[in-house]
Amino acid sequence: MIPLPEGPVPATADAVIVGGGINGLAIAYELARRGMKRLVVLERDYLGSGSTGRCGGGIRQQWTTAENIRLAQESVAAYEHLAGELGLQTFFRQGGYLMVTEDESHLDSLRKAVALQNSCQVPSRFLEPRECLDIVPQLDISRLKGATFCQKDGTAYPFSVVWGYAKAATRRGVRIFIRTRLLEVRHDGGRITGVVTDRGEIATPLLINCAGPWSRSLAAMVGVQLPNRQERHEIMVSESCKPFLDPMVISISDGIYFSQSMRGEIVGGIGDPDEPHWDRPAQFDTRSQLRFAVRFARALTAYWPPARKLRLMRQWAGMYDVTPDHRPILGGVPGLEGYQMACGYSGHGFMLAPMAASRLAKQITGGEPDAIIDSLSLARFSRGDIEADAFVVG
Ligand SMILES: Cc1cc2nc3c(=O)[nH]c(=O)nc-3n(C[C@H](O)[C@H](O)[C@H](O)COP(=O)(O)OP(=O)(O)OC[C@H]3O[C@@H](n4cnc5c(N)ncnc54)[C@H](O)[C@@H]3O)c2cc1C
């Protein structure tokens, strides 16, 4: 049990972090670890109730932009010792990521991506289709044109990571208020002065927006326009079967991804280009759809025929917070002192969060300006400094 405070929120805080998902909790922990006191996290529902508790738990370093590769690479290094650091099992397992394609025209970008990843010391490699059978023996490779593989990629259990960060942050004095909603932000002459919640007001000079798919509407409260849009994505879990699958398999052709959990279940999802894009929380609809189950089952059995015998046990949906270049938005905005954000993870916030949080906390607590945070700032869109990451799957 994590001891969470009850009753009204404190009247003052040195920082208020909005969002009890992986980002808000990791940033709270990292700030506290660096000596910041009087930190408050606000979560309107339960911890992990946003995208984090609905995600596939995949962690990969196979990206096409240097910033995503670096953040993921550093996050993998963090995940390797996170359980010990946080004092809670994270179920992090480096079974690798096998990225496959059925499309000849992707081969060049796969090879270029491997070269960039290798230049960042990520040990990925290009594979011919038949070489995939050494990694997943029952994979149907008849339509595959090529693949890449990185053994150091893997998966972790999202709720354990969330609870681990919450526990470690609480131990360092962070006060996490669940079922507490931010209603309004007080700002005055270009700086943050406080927040209004449904459990009272907090005077604070620093507000950190980690509200995931809700961050666009939170930013709008302080006059910051984010280019993010929100997409609904579904995921499912099968009954358990004998362990056969070490890596996460993902296809950049049709957007399917699937892995096997430690309990033997197949966990996976598939993107759907016909899903609507939303920009207002009132539009979010996370009900399950038969359409997804059919699309996923067809794609899964095409890649891995033995899945025909498996029963689907549960499916659920969550939201991606997607930026125009599929890279997160980190840091502040000029002219608004005391406002920071970590959002727009475009379906990859679970894997990028540990190091994004660490870098952001370091910068906030007075370290040197961070080059990766600068290149991922909101200002990049007005600078026209945009390089989209091509390996967005799901
Ligand atoms: C189906 C699916 C599969 C995914 N698979 C992966 C994967 O394999 N790997 C990966 O890296 N990423 C994956 N993702 C993406 C990942 O889940 C997100 O990028 C990540 O969890 C974002 O974390 P977060 O903390 O920023 O946001 P969230 O987890 O959404 O947390 C934001 C929190 O803010 C709270 N909040 C919002 N507004 C308020 C308010 N006004 N007051 C108080 N609290 C508020 C919300 O309740 C929420 O809990 C997946 C996402 C989905 C939907």
Short mmCIF file of C-alpha atoms and ligand atoms in Angstrom, two decimals, residues 17-25 42-60 63 79 97 154-155 162 177 180-184 209-215 217-218 221 231-235 248 257 269 316-321 342-353 393-394, ligand 1:
data_model
loop_
_atom_site.label_atom_id
_atom_site.label_comp_id
_atom_site.label_asym_id
_atom_site.label_seq_id
_atom_site.Cartn_x
_atom_site.Cartn_y
_atom_site.Cartn_z
CA ILE A 17 2.47 18.31 -11.09
CA VAL A 18 -0.75 17.44 -12.88
CA GLY A 19 -1.11 13.77 -13.84
CA GLY A 20 -0.63 10.53 -11.95
CA GLY A 21 0.62 8.60 -14.96
CA ILE A 22 4.22 7.54 -15.55
CA ASN A 23 5.34 11.03 -16.56
CA GLY A 24 3.91 12.99 -13.65
CA LEU A 25 5.10 10.46 -11.09
CA LEU A 42 -2.74 15.87 -8.64
CA GLU A 43 -4.51 12.91 -10.22
CA ARG A 44 -8.20 13.25 -10.94
CA ASP A 45 -8.81 9.48 -10.85
CA TYR A 46 -6.54 6.59 -9.72
CA LEU A 47 -2.79 6.27 -10.47
CA GLY A 48 -2.29 4.96 -13.99
CA SER A 49 -5.92 5.60 -14.96
CA GLY A 50 -4.90 7.56 -18.10
CA SER A 51 -2.86 6.12 -20.97
CA THR A 52 -0.22 4.55 -18.76
CA GLY A 53 -2.41 1.85 -17.25
CA ARG A 54 -3.78 1.02 -20.70
CA CYS A 55 -0.50 0.69 -22.57
CA GLY A 56 1.37 -2.29 -23.95
CA GLY A 57 4.47 -1.72 -21.81
CA GLY A 58 6.79 -1.88 -24.82
CA ILE A 59 10.23 -0.28 -24.57
CA ARG A 60 12.34 0.01 -27.70
CA TRP A 63 13.68 4.87 -33.78
CA TYR A 79 14.72 0.46 -16.63
CA TYR A 97 11.93 -6.10 -30.39
CA GLY A 154 11.77 -5.23 -24.04
CA THR A 155 8.67 -4.75 -21.93
CA VAL A 162 3.63 3.66 -11.82
CA PHE A 177 -3.53 13.40 -4.22
CA THR A 180 -8.30 15.36 -7.07
CA ARG A 181 -8.92 17.37 -10.20
CA LEU A 182 -7.20 20.53 -11.36
CA LEU A 183 -9.97 22.96 -12.29
CA GLU A 184 -8.22 26.23 -12.98
CA ASN A 209 1.62 19.66 -17.17
CA CYS A 210 1.86 15.85 -17.37
CA ALA A 211 -1.81 15.35 -18.18
CA GLY A 212 -1.22 13.02 -21.17
CA PRO A 213 -4.18 13.22 -23.58
CA TRP A 214 -5.65 16.02 -21.44
CA SER A 215 -2.52 18.19 -21.64
CA SER A 217 -6.82 21.38 -22.63
CA LEU A 218 -4.70 22.04 -19.55
CA MET A 221 -6.04 27.16 -19.49
CA GLU A 231 -6.27 9.26 -31.05
CA ARG A 232 -8.09 6.26 -29.67
CA HIS A 233 -6.09 2.98 -29.69
CA GLU A 234 -7.22 -0.45 -28.61
CA ILE A 235 -5.27 -3.34 -27.16
CA MET A 248 7.75 -7.85 -28.98
CA TYR A 257 2.34 -5.33 -32.31
CA GLY A 269 -2.86 -4.05 -30.63
CA TRP A 316 -9.69 -2.06 -23.78
CA ALA A 317 -8.91 1.32 -25.30
CA GLY A 318 -6.82 4.34 -24.39
CA MET A 319 -5.69 7.58 -25.95
CA TYR A 320 -2.48 8.53 -27.75
CA ASP A 321 -1.48 12.20 -27.40
CA ALA A 342 6.01 16.70 -20.67
CA CYS A 343 3.36 15.55 -23.13
CA GLY A 344 2.73 14.64 -26.76
CA TYR A 345 4.44 11.27 -26.47
CA SER A 346 2.53 9.99 -29.50
CA GLY A 347 2.04 6.48 -28.17
CA HIS A 348 5.54 6.06 -26.72
CA GLY A 349 5.48 7.81 -23.37
CA PHE A 350 5.94 4.69 -21.30
CA MET A 351 9.31 3.96 -22.86
CA LEU A 352 10.59 7.55 -23.04
CA ALA A 353 9.36 8.79 -19.64
CA VAL A 393 3.35 1.81 -34.83
CA GLY A 394 0.12 0.86 -33.10
C1 LIG B 1 -3.39 1.14 -26.29
C2 LIG B 1 -2.11 1.85 -25.95
C3 LIG B 1 -0.90 1.17 -26.04
C4 LIG B 1 0.29 1.83 -25.74
N1 LIG B 1 1.47 1.13 -25.78
C5 LIG B 1 2.62 1.74 -25.44
C6 LIG B 1 3.84 1.00 -25.40
O1 LIG B 1 3.87 -0.20 -25.66
N2 LIG B 1 4.97 1.67 -25.06
C7 LIG B 1 4.97 3.01 -24.76
O2 LIG B 1 6.03 3.56 -24.49
N3 LIG B 1 3.82 3.71 -24.76
C8 LIG B 1 2.65 3.12 -25.09
N4 LIG B 1 1.50 3.83 -25.09
C9 LIG B 1 1.54 5.28 -24.80
C10 LIG B 1 1.70 5.52 -23.33
O3 LIG B 1 0.65 4.85 -22.66
C11 LIG B 1 1.63 7.02 -23.05
O4 LIG B 1 2.49 7.75 -23.91
C12 LIG B 1 2.06 7.30 -21.61
O5 LIG B 1 1.42 6.42 -20.73
C13 LIG B 1 1.75 8.73 -21.26
O6 LIG B 1 1.93 8.86 -19.87
P1 LIG B 1 1.54 10.20 -19.17
O7 LIG B 1 1.90 10.07 -17.74
O8 LIG B 1 2.12 11.35 -19.93
O9 LIG B 1 -0.04 10.31 -19.39
P2 LIG B 1 -1.24 9.50 -18.69
O10 LIG B 1 -0.85 8.15 -18.27
O11 LIG B 1 -2.42 9.64 -19.59
O12 LIG B 1 -1.47 10.33 -17.38
C14 LIG B 1 -2.09 11.60 -17.39
C15 LIG B 1 -2.94 11.67 -16.13
O13 LIG B 1 -3.41 13.01 -15.97
C16 LIG B 1 -4.65 12.93 -15.30
N5 LIG B 1 -5.33 14.21 -15.48
C17 LIG B 1 -5.73 14.74 -16.66
N6 LIG B 1 -6.34 15.92 -16.44
C18 LIG B 1 -6.31 16.13 -15.10
C19 LIG B 1 -6.79 17.18 -14.26
N7 LIG B 1 -7.42 18.24 -14.76
N8 LIG B 1 -6.58 17.08 -12.93
C20 LIG B 1 -5.94 16.01 -12.39
N9 LIG B 1 -5.49 14.98 -13.15
C21 LIG B 1 -5.65 15.05 -14.49
C22 LIG B 1 -5.35 11.77 -15.98
O14 LIG B 1 -6.37 11.21 -15.19
C23 LIG B 1 -4.19 10.79 -16.22
O15 LIG B 1 -4.11 9.76 -15.23
C24 LIG B 1 0.28 3.20 -25.37
C25 LIG B 1 -0.93 3.88 -25.26
C26 LIG B 1 -2.12 3.21 -25.53
C27 LIG B 1 -3.41 3.96 -25.41
#
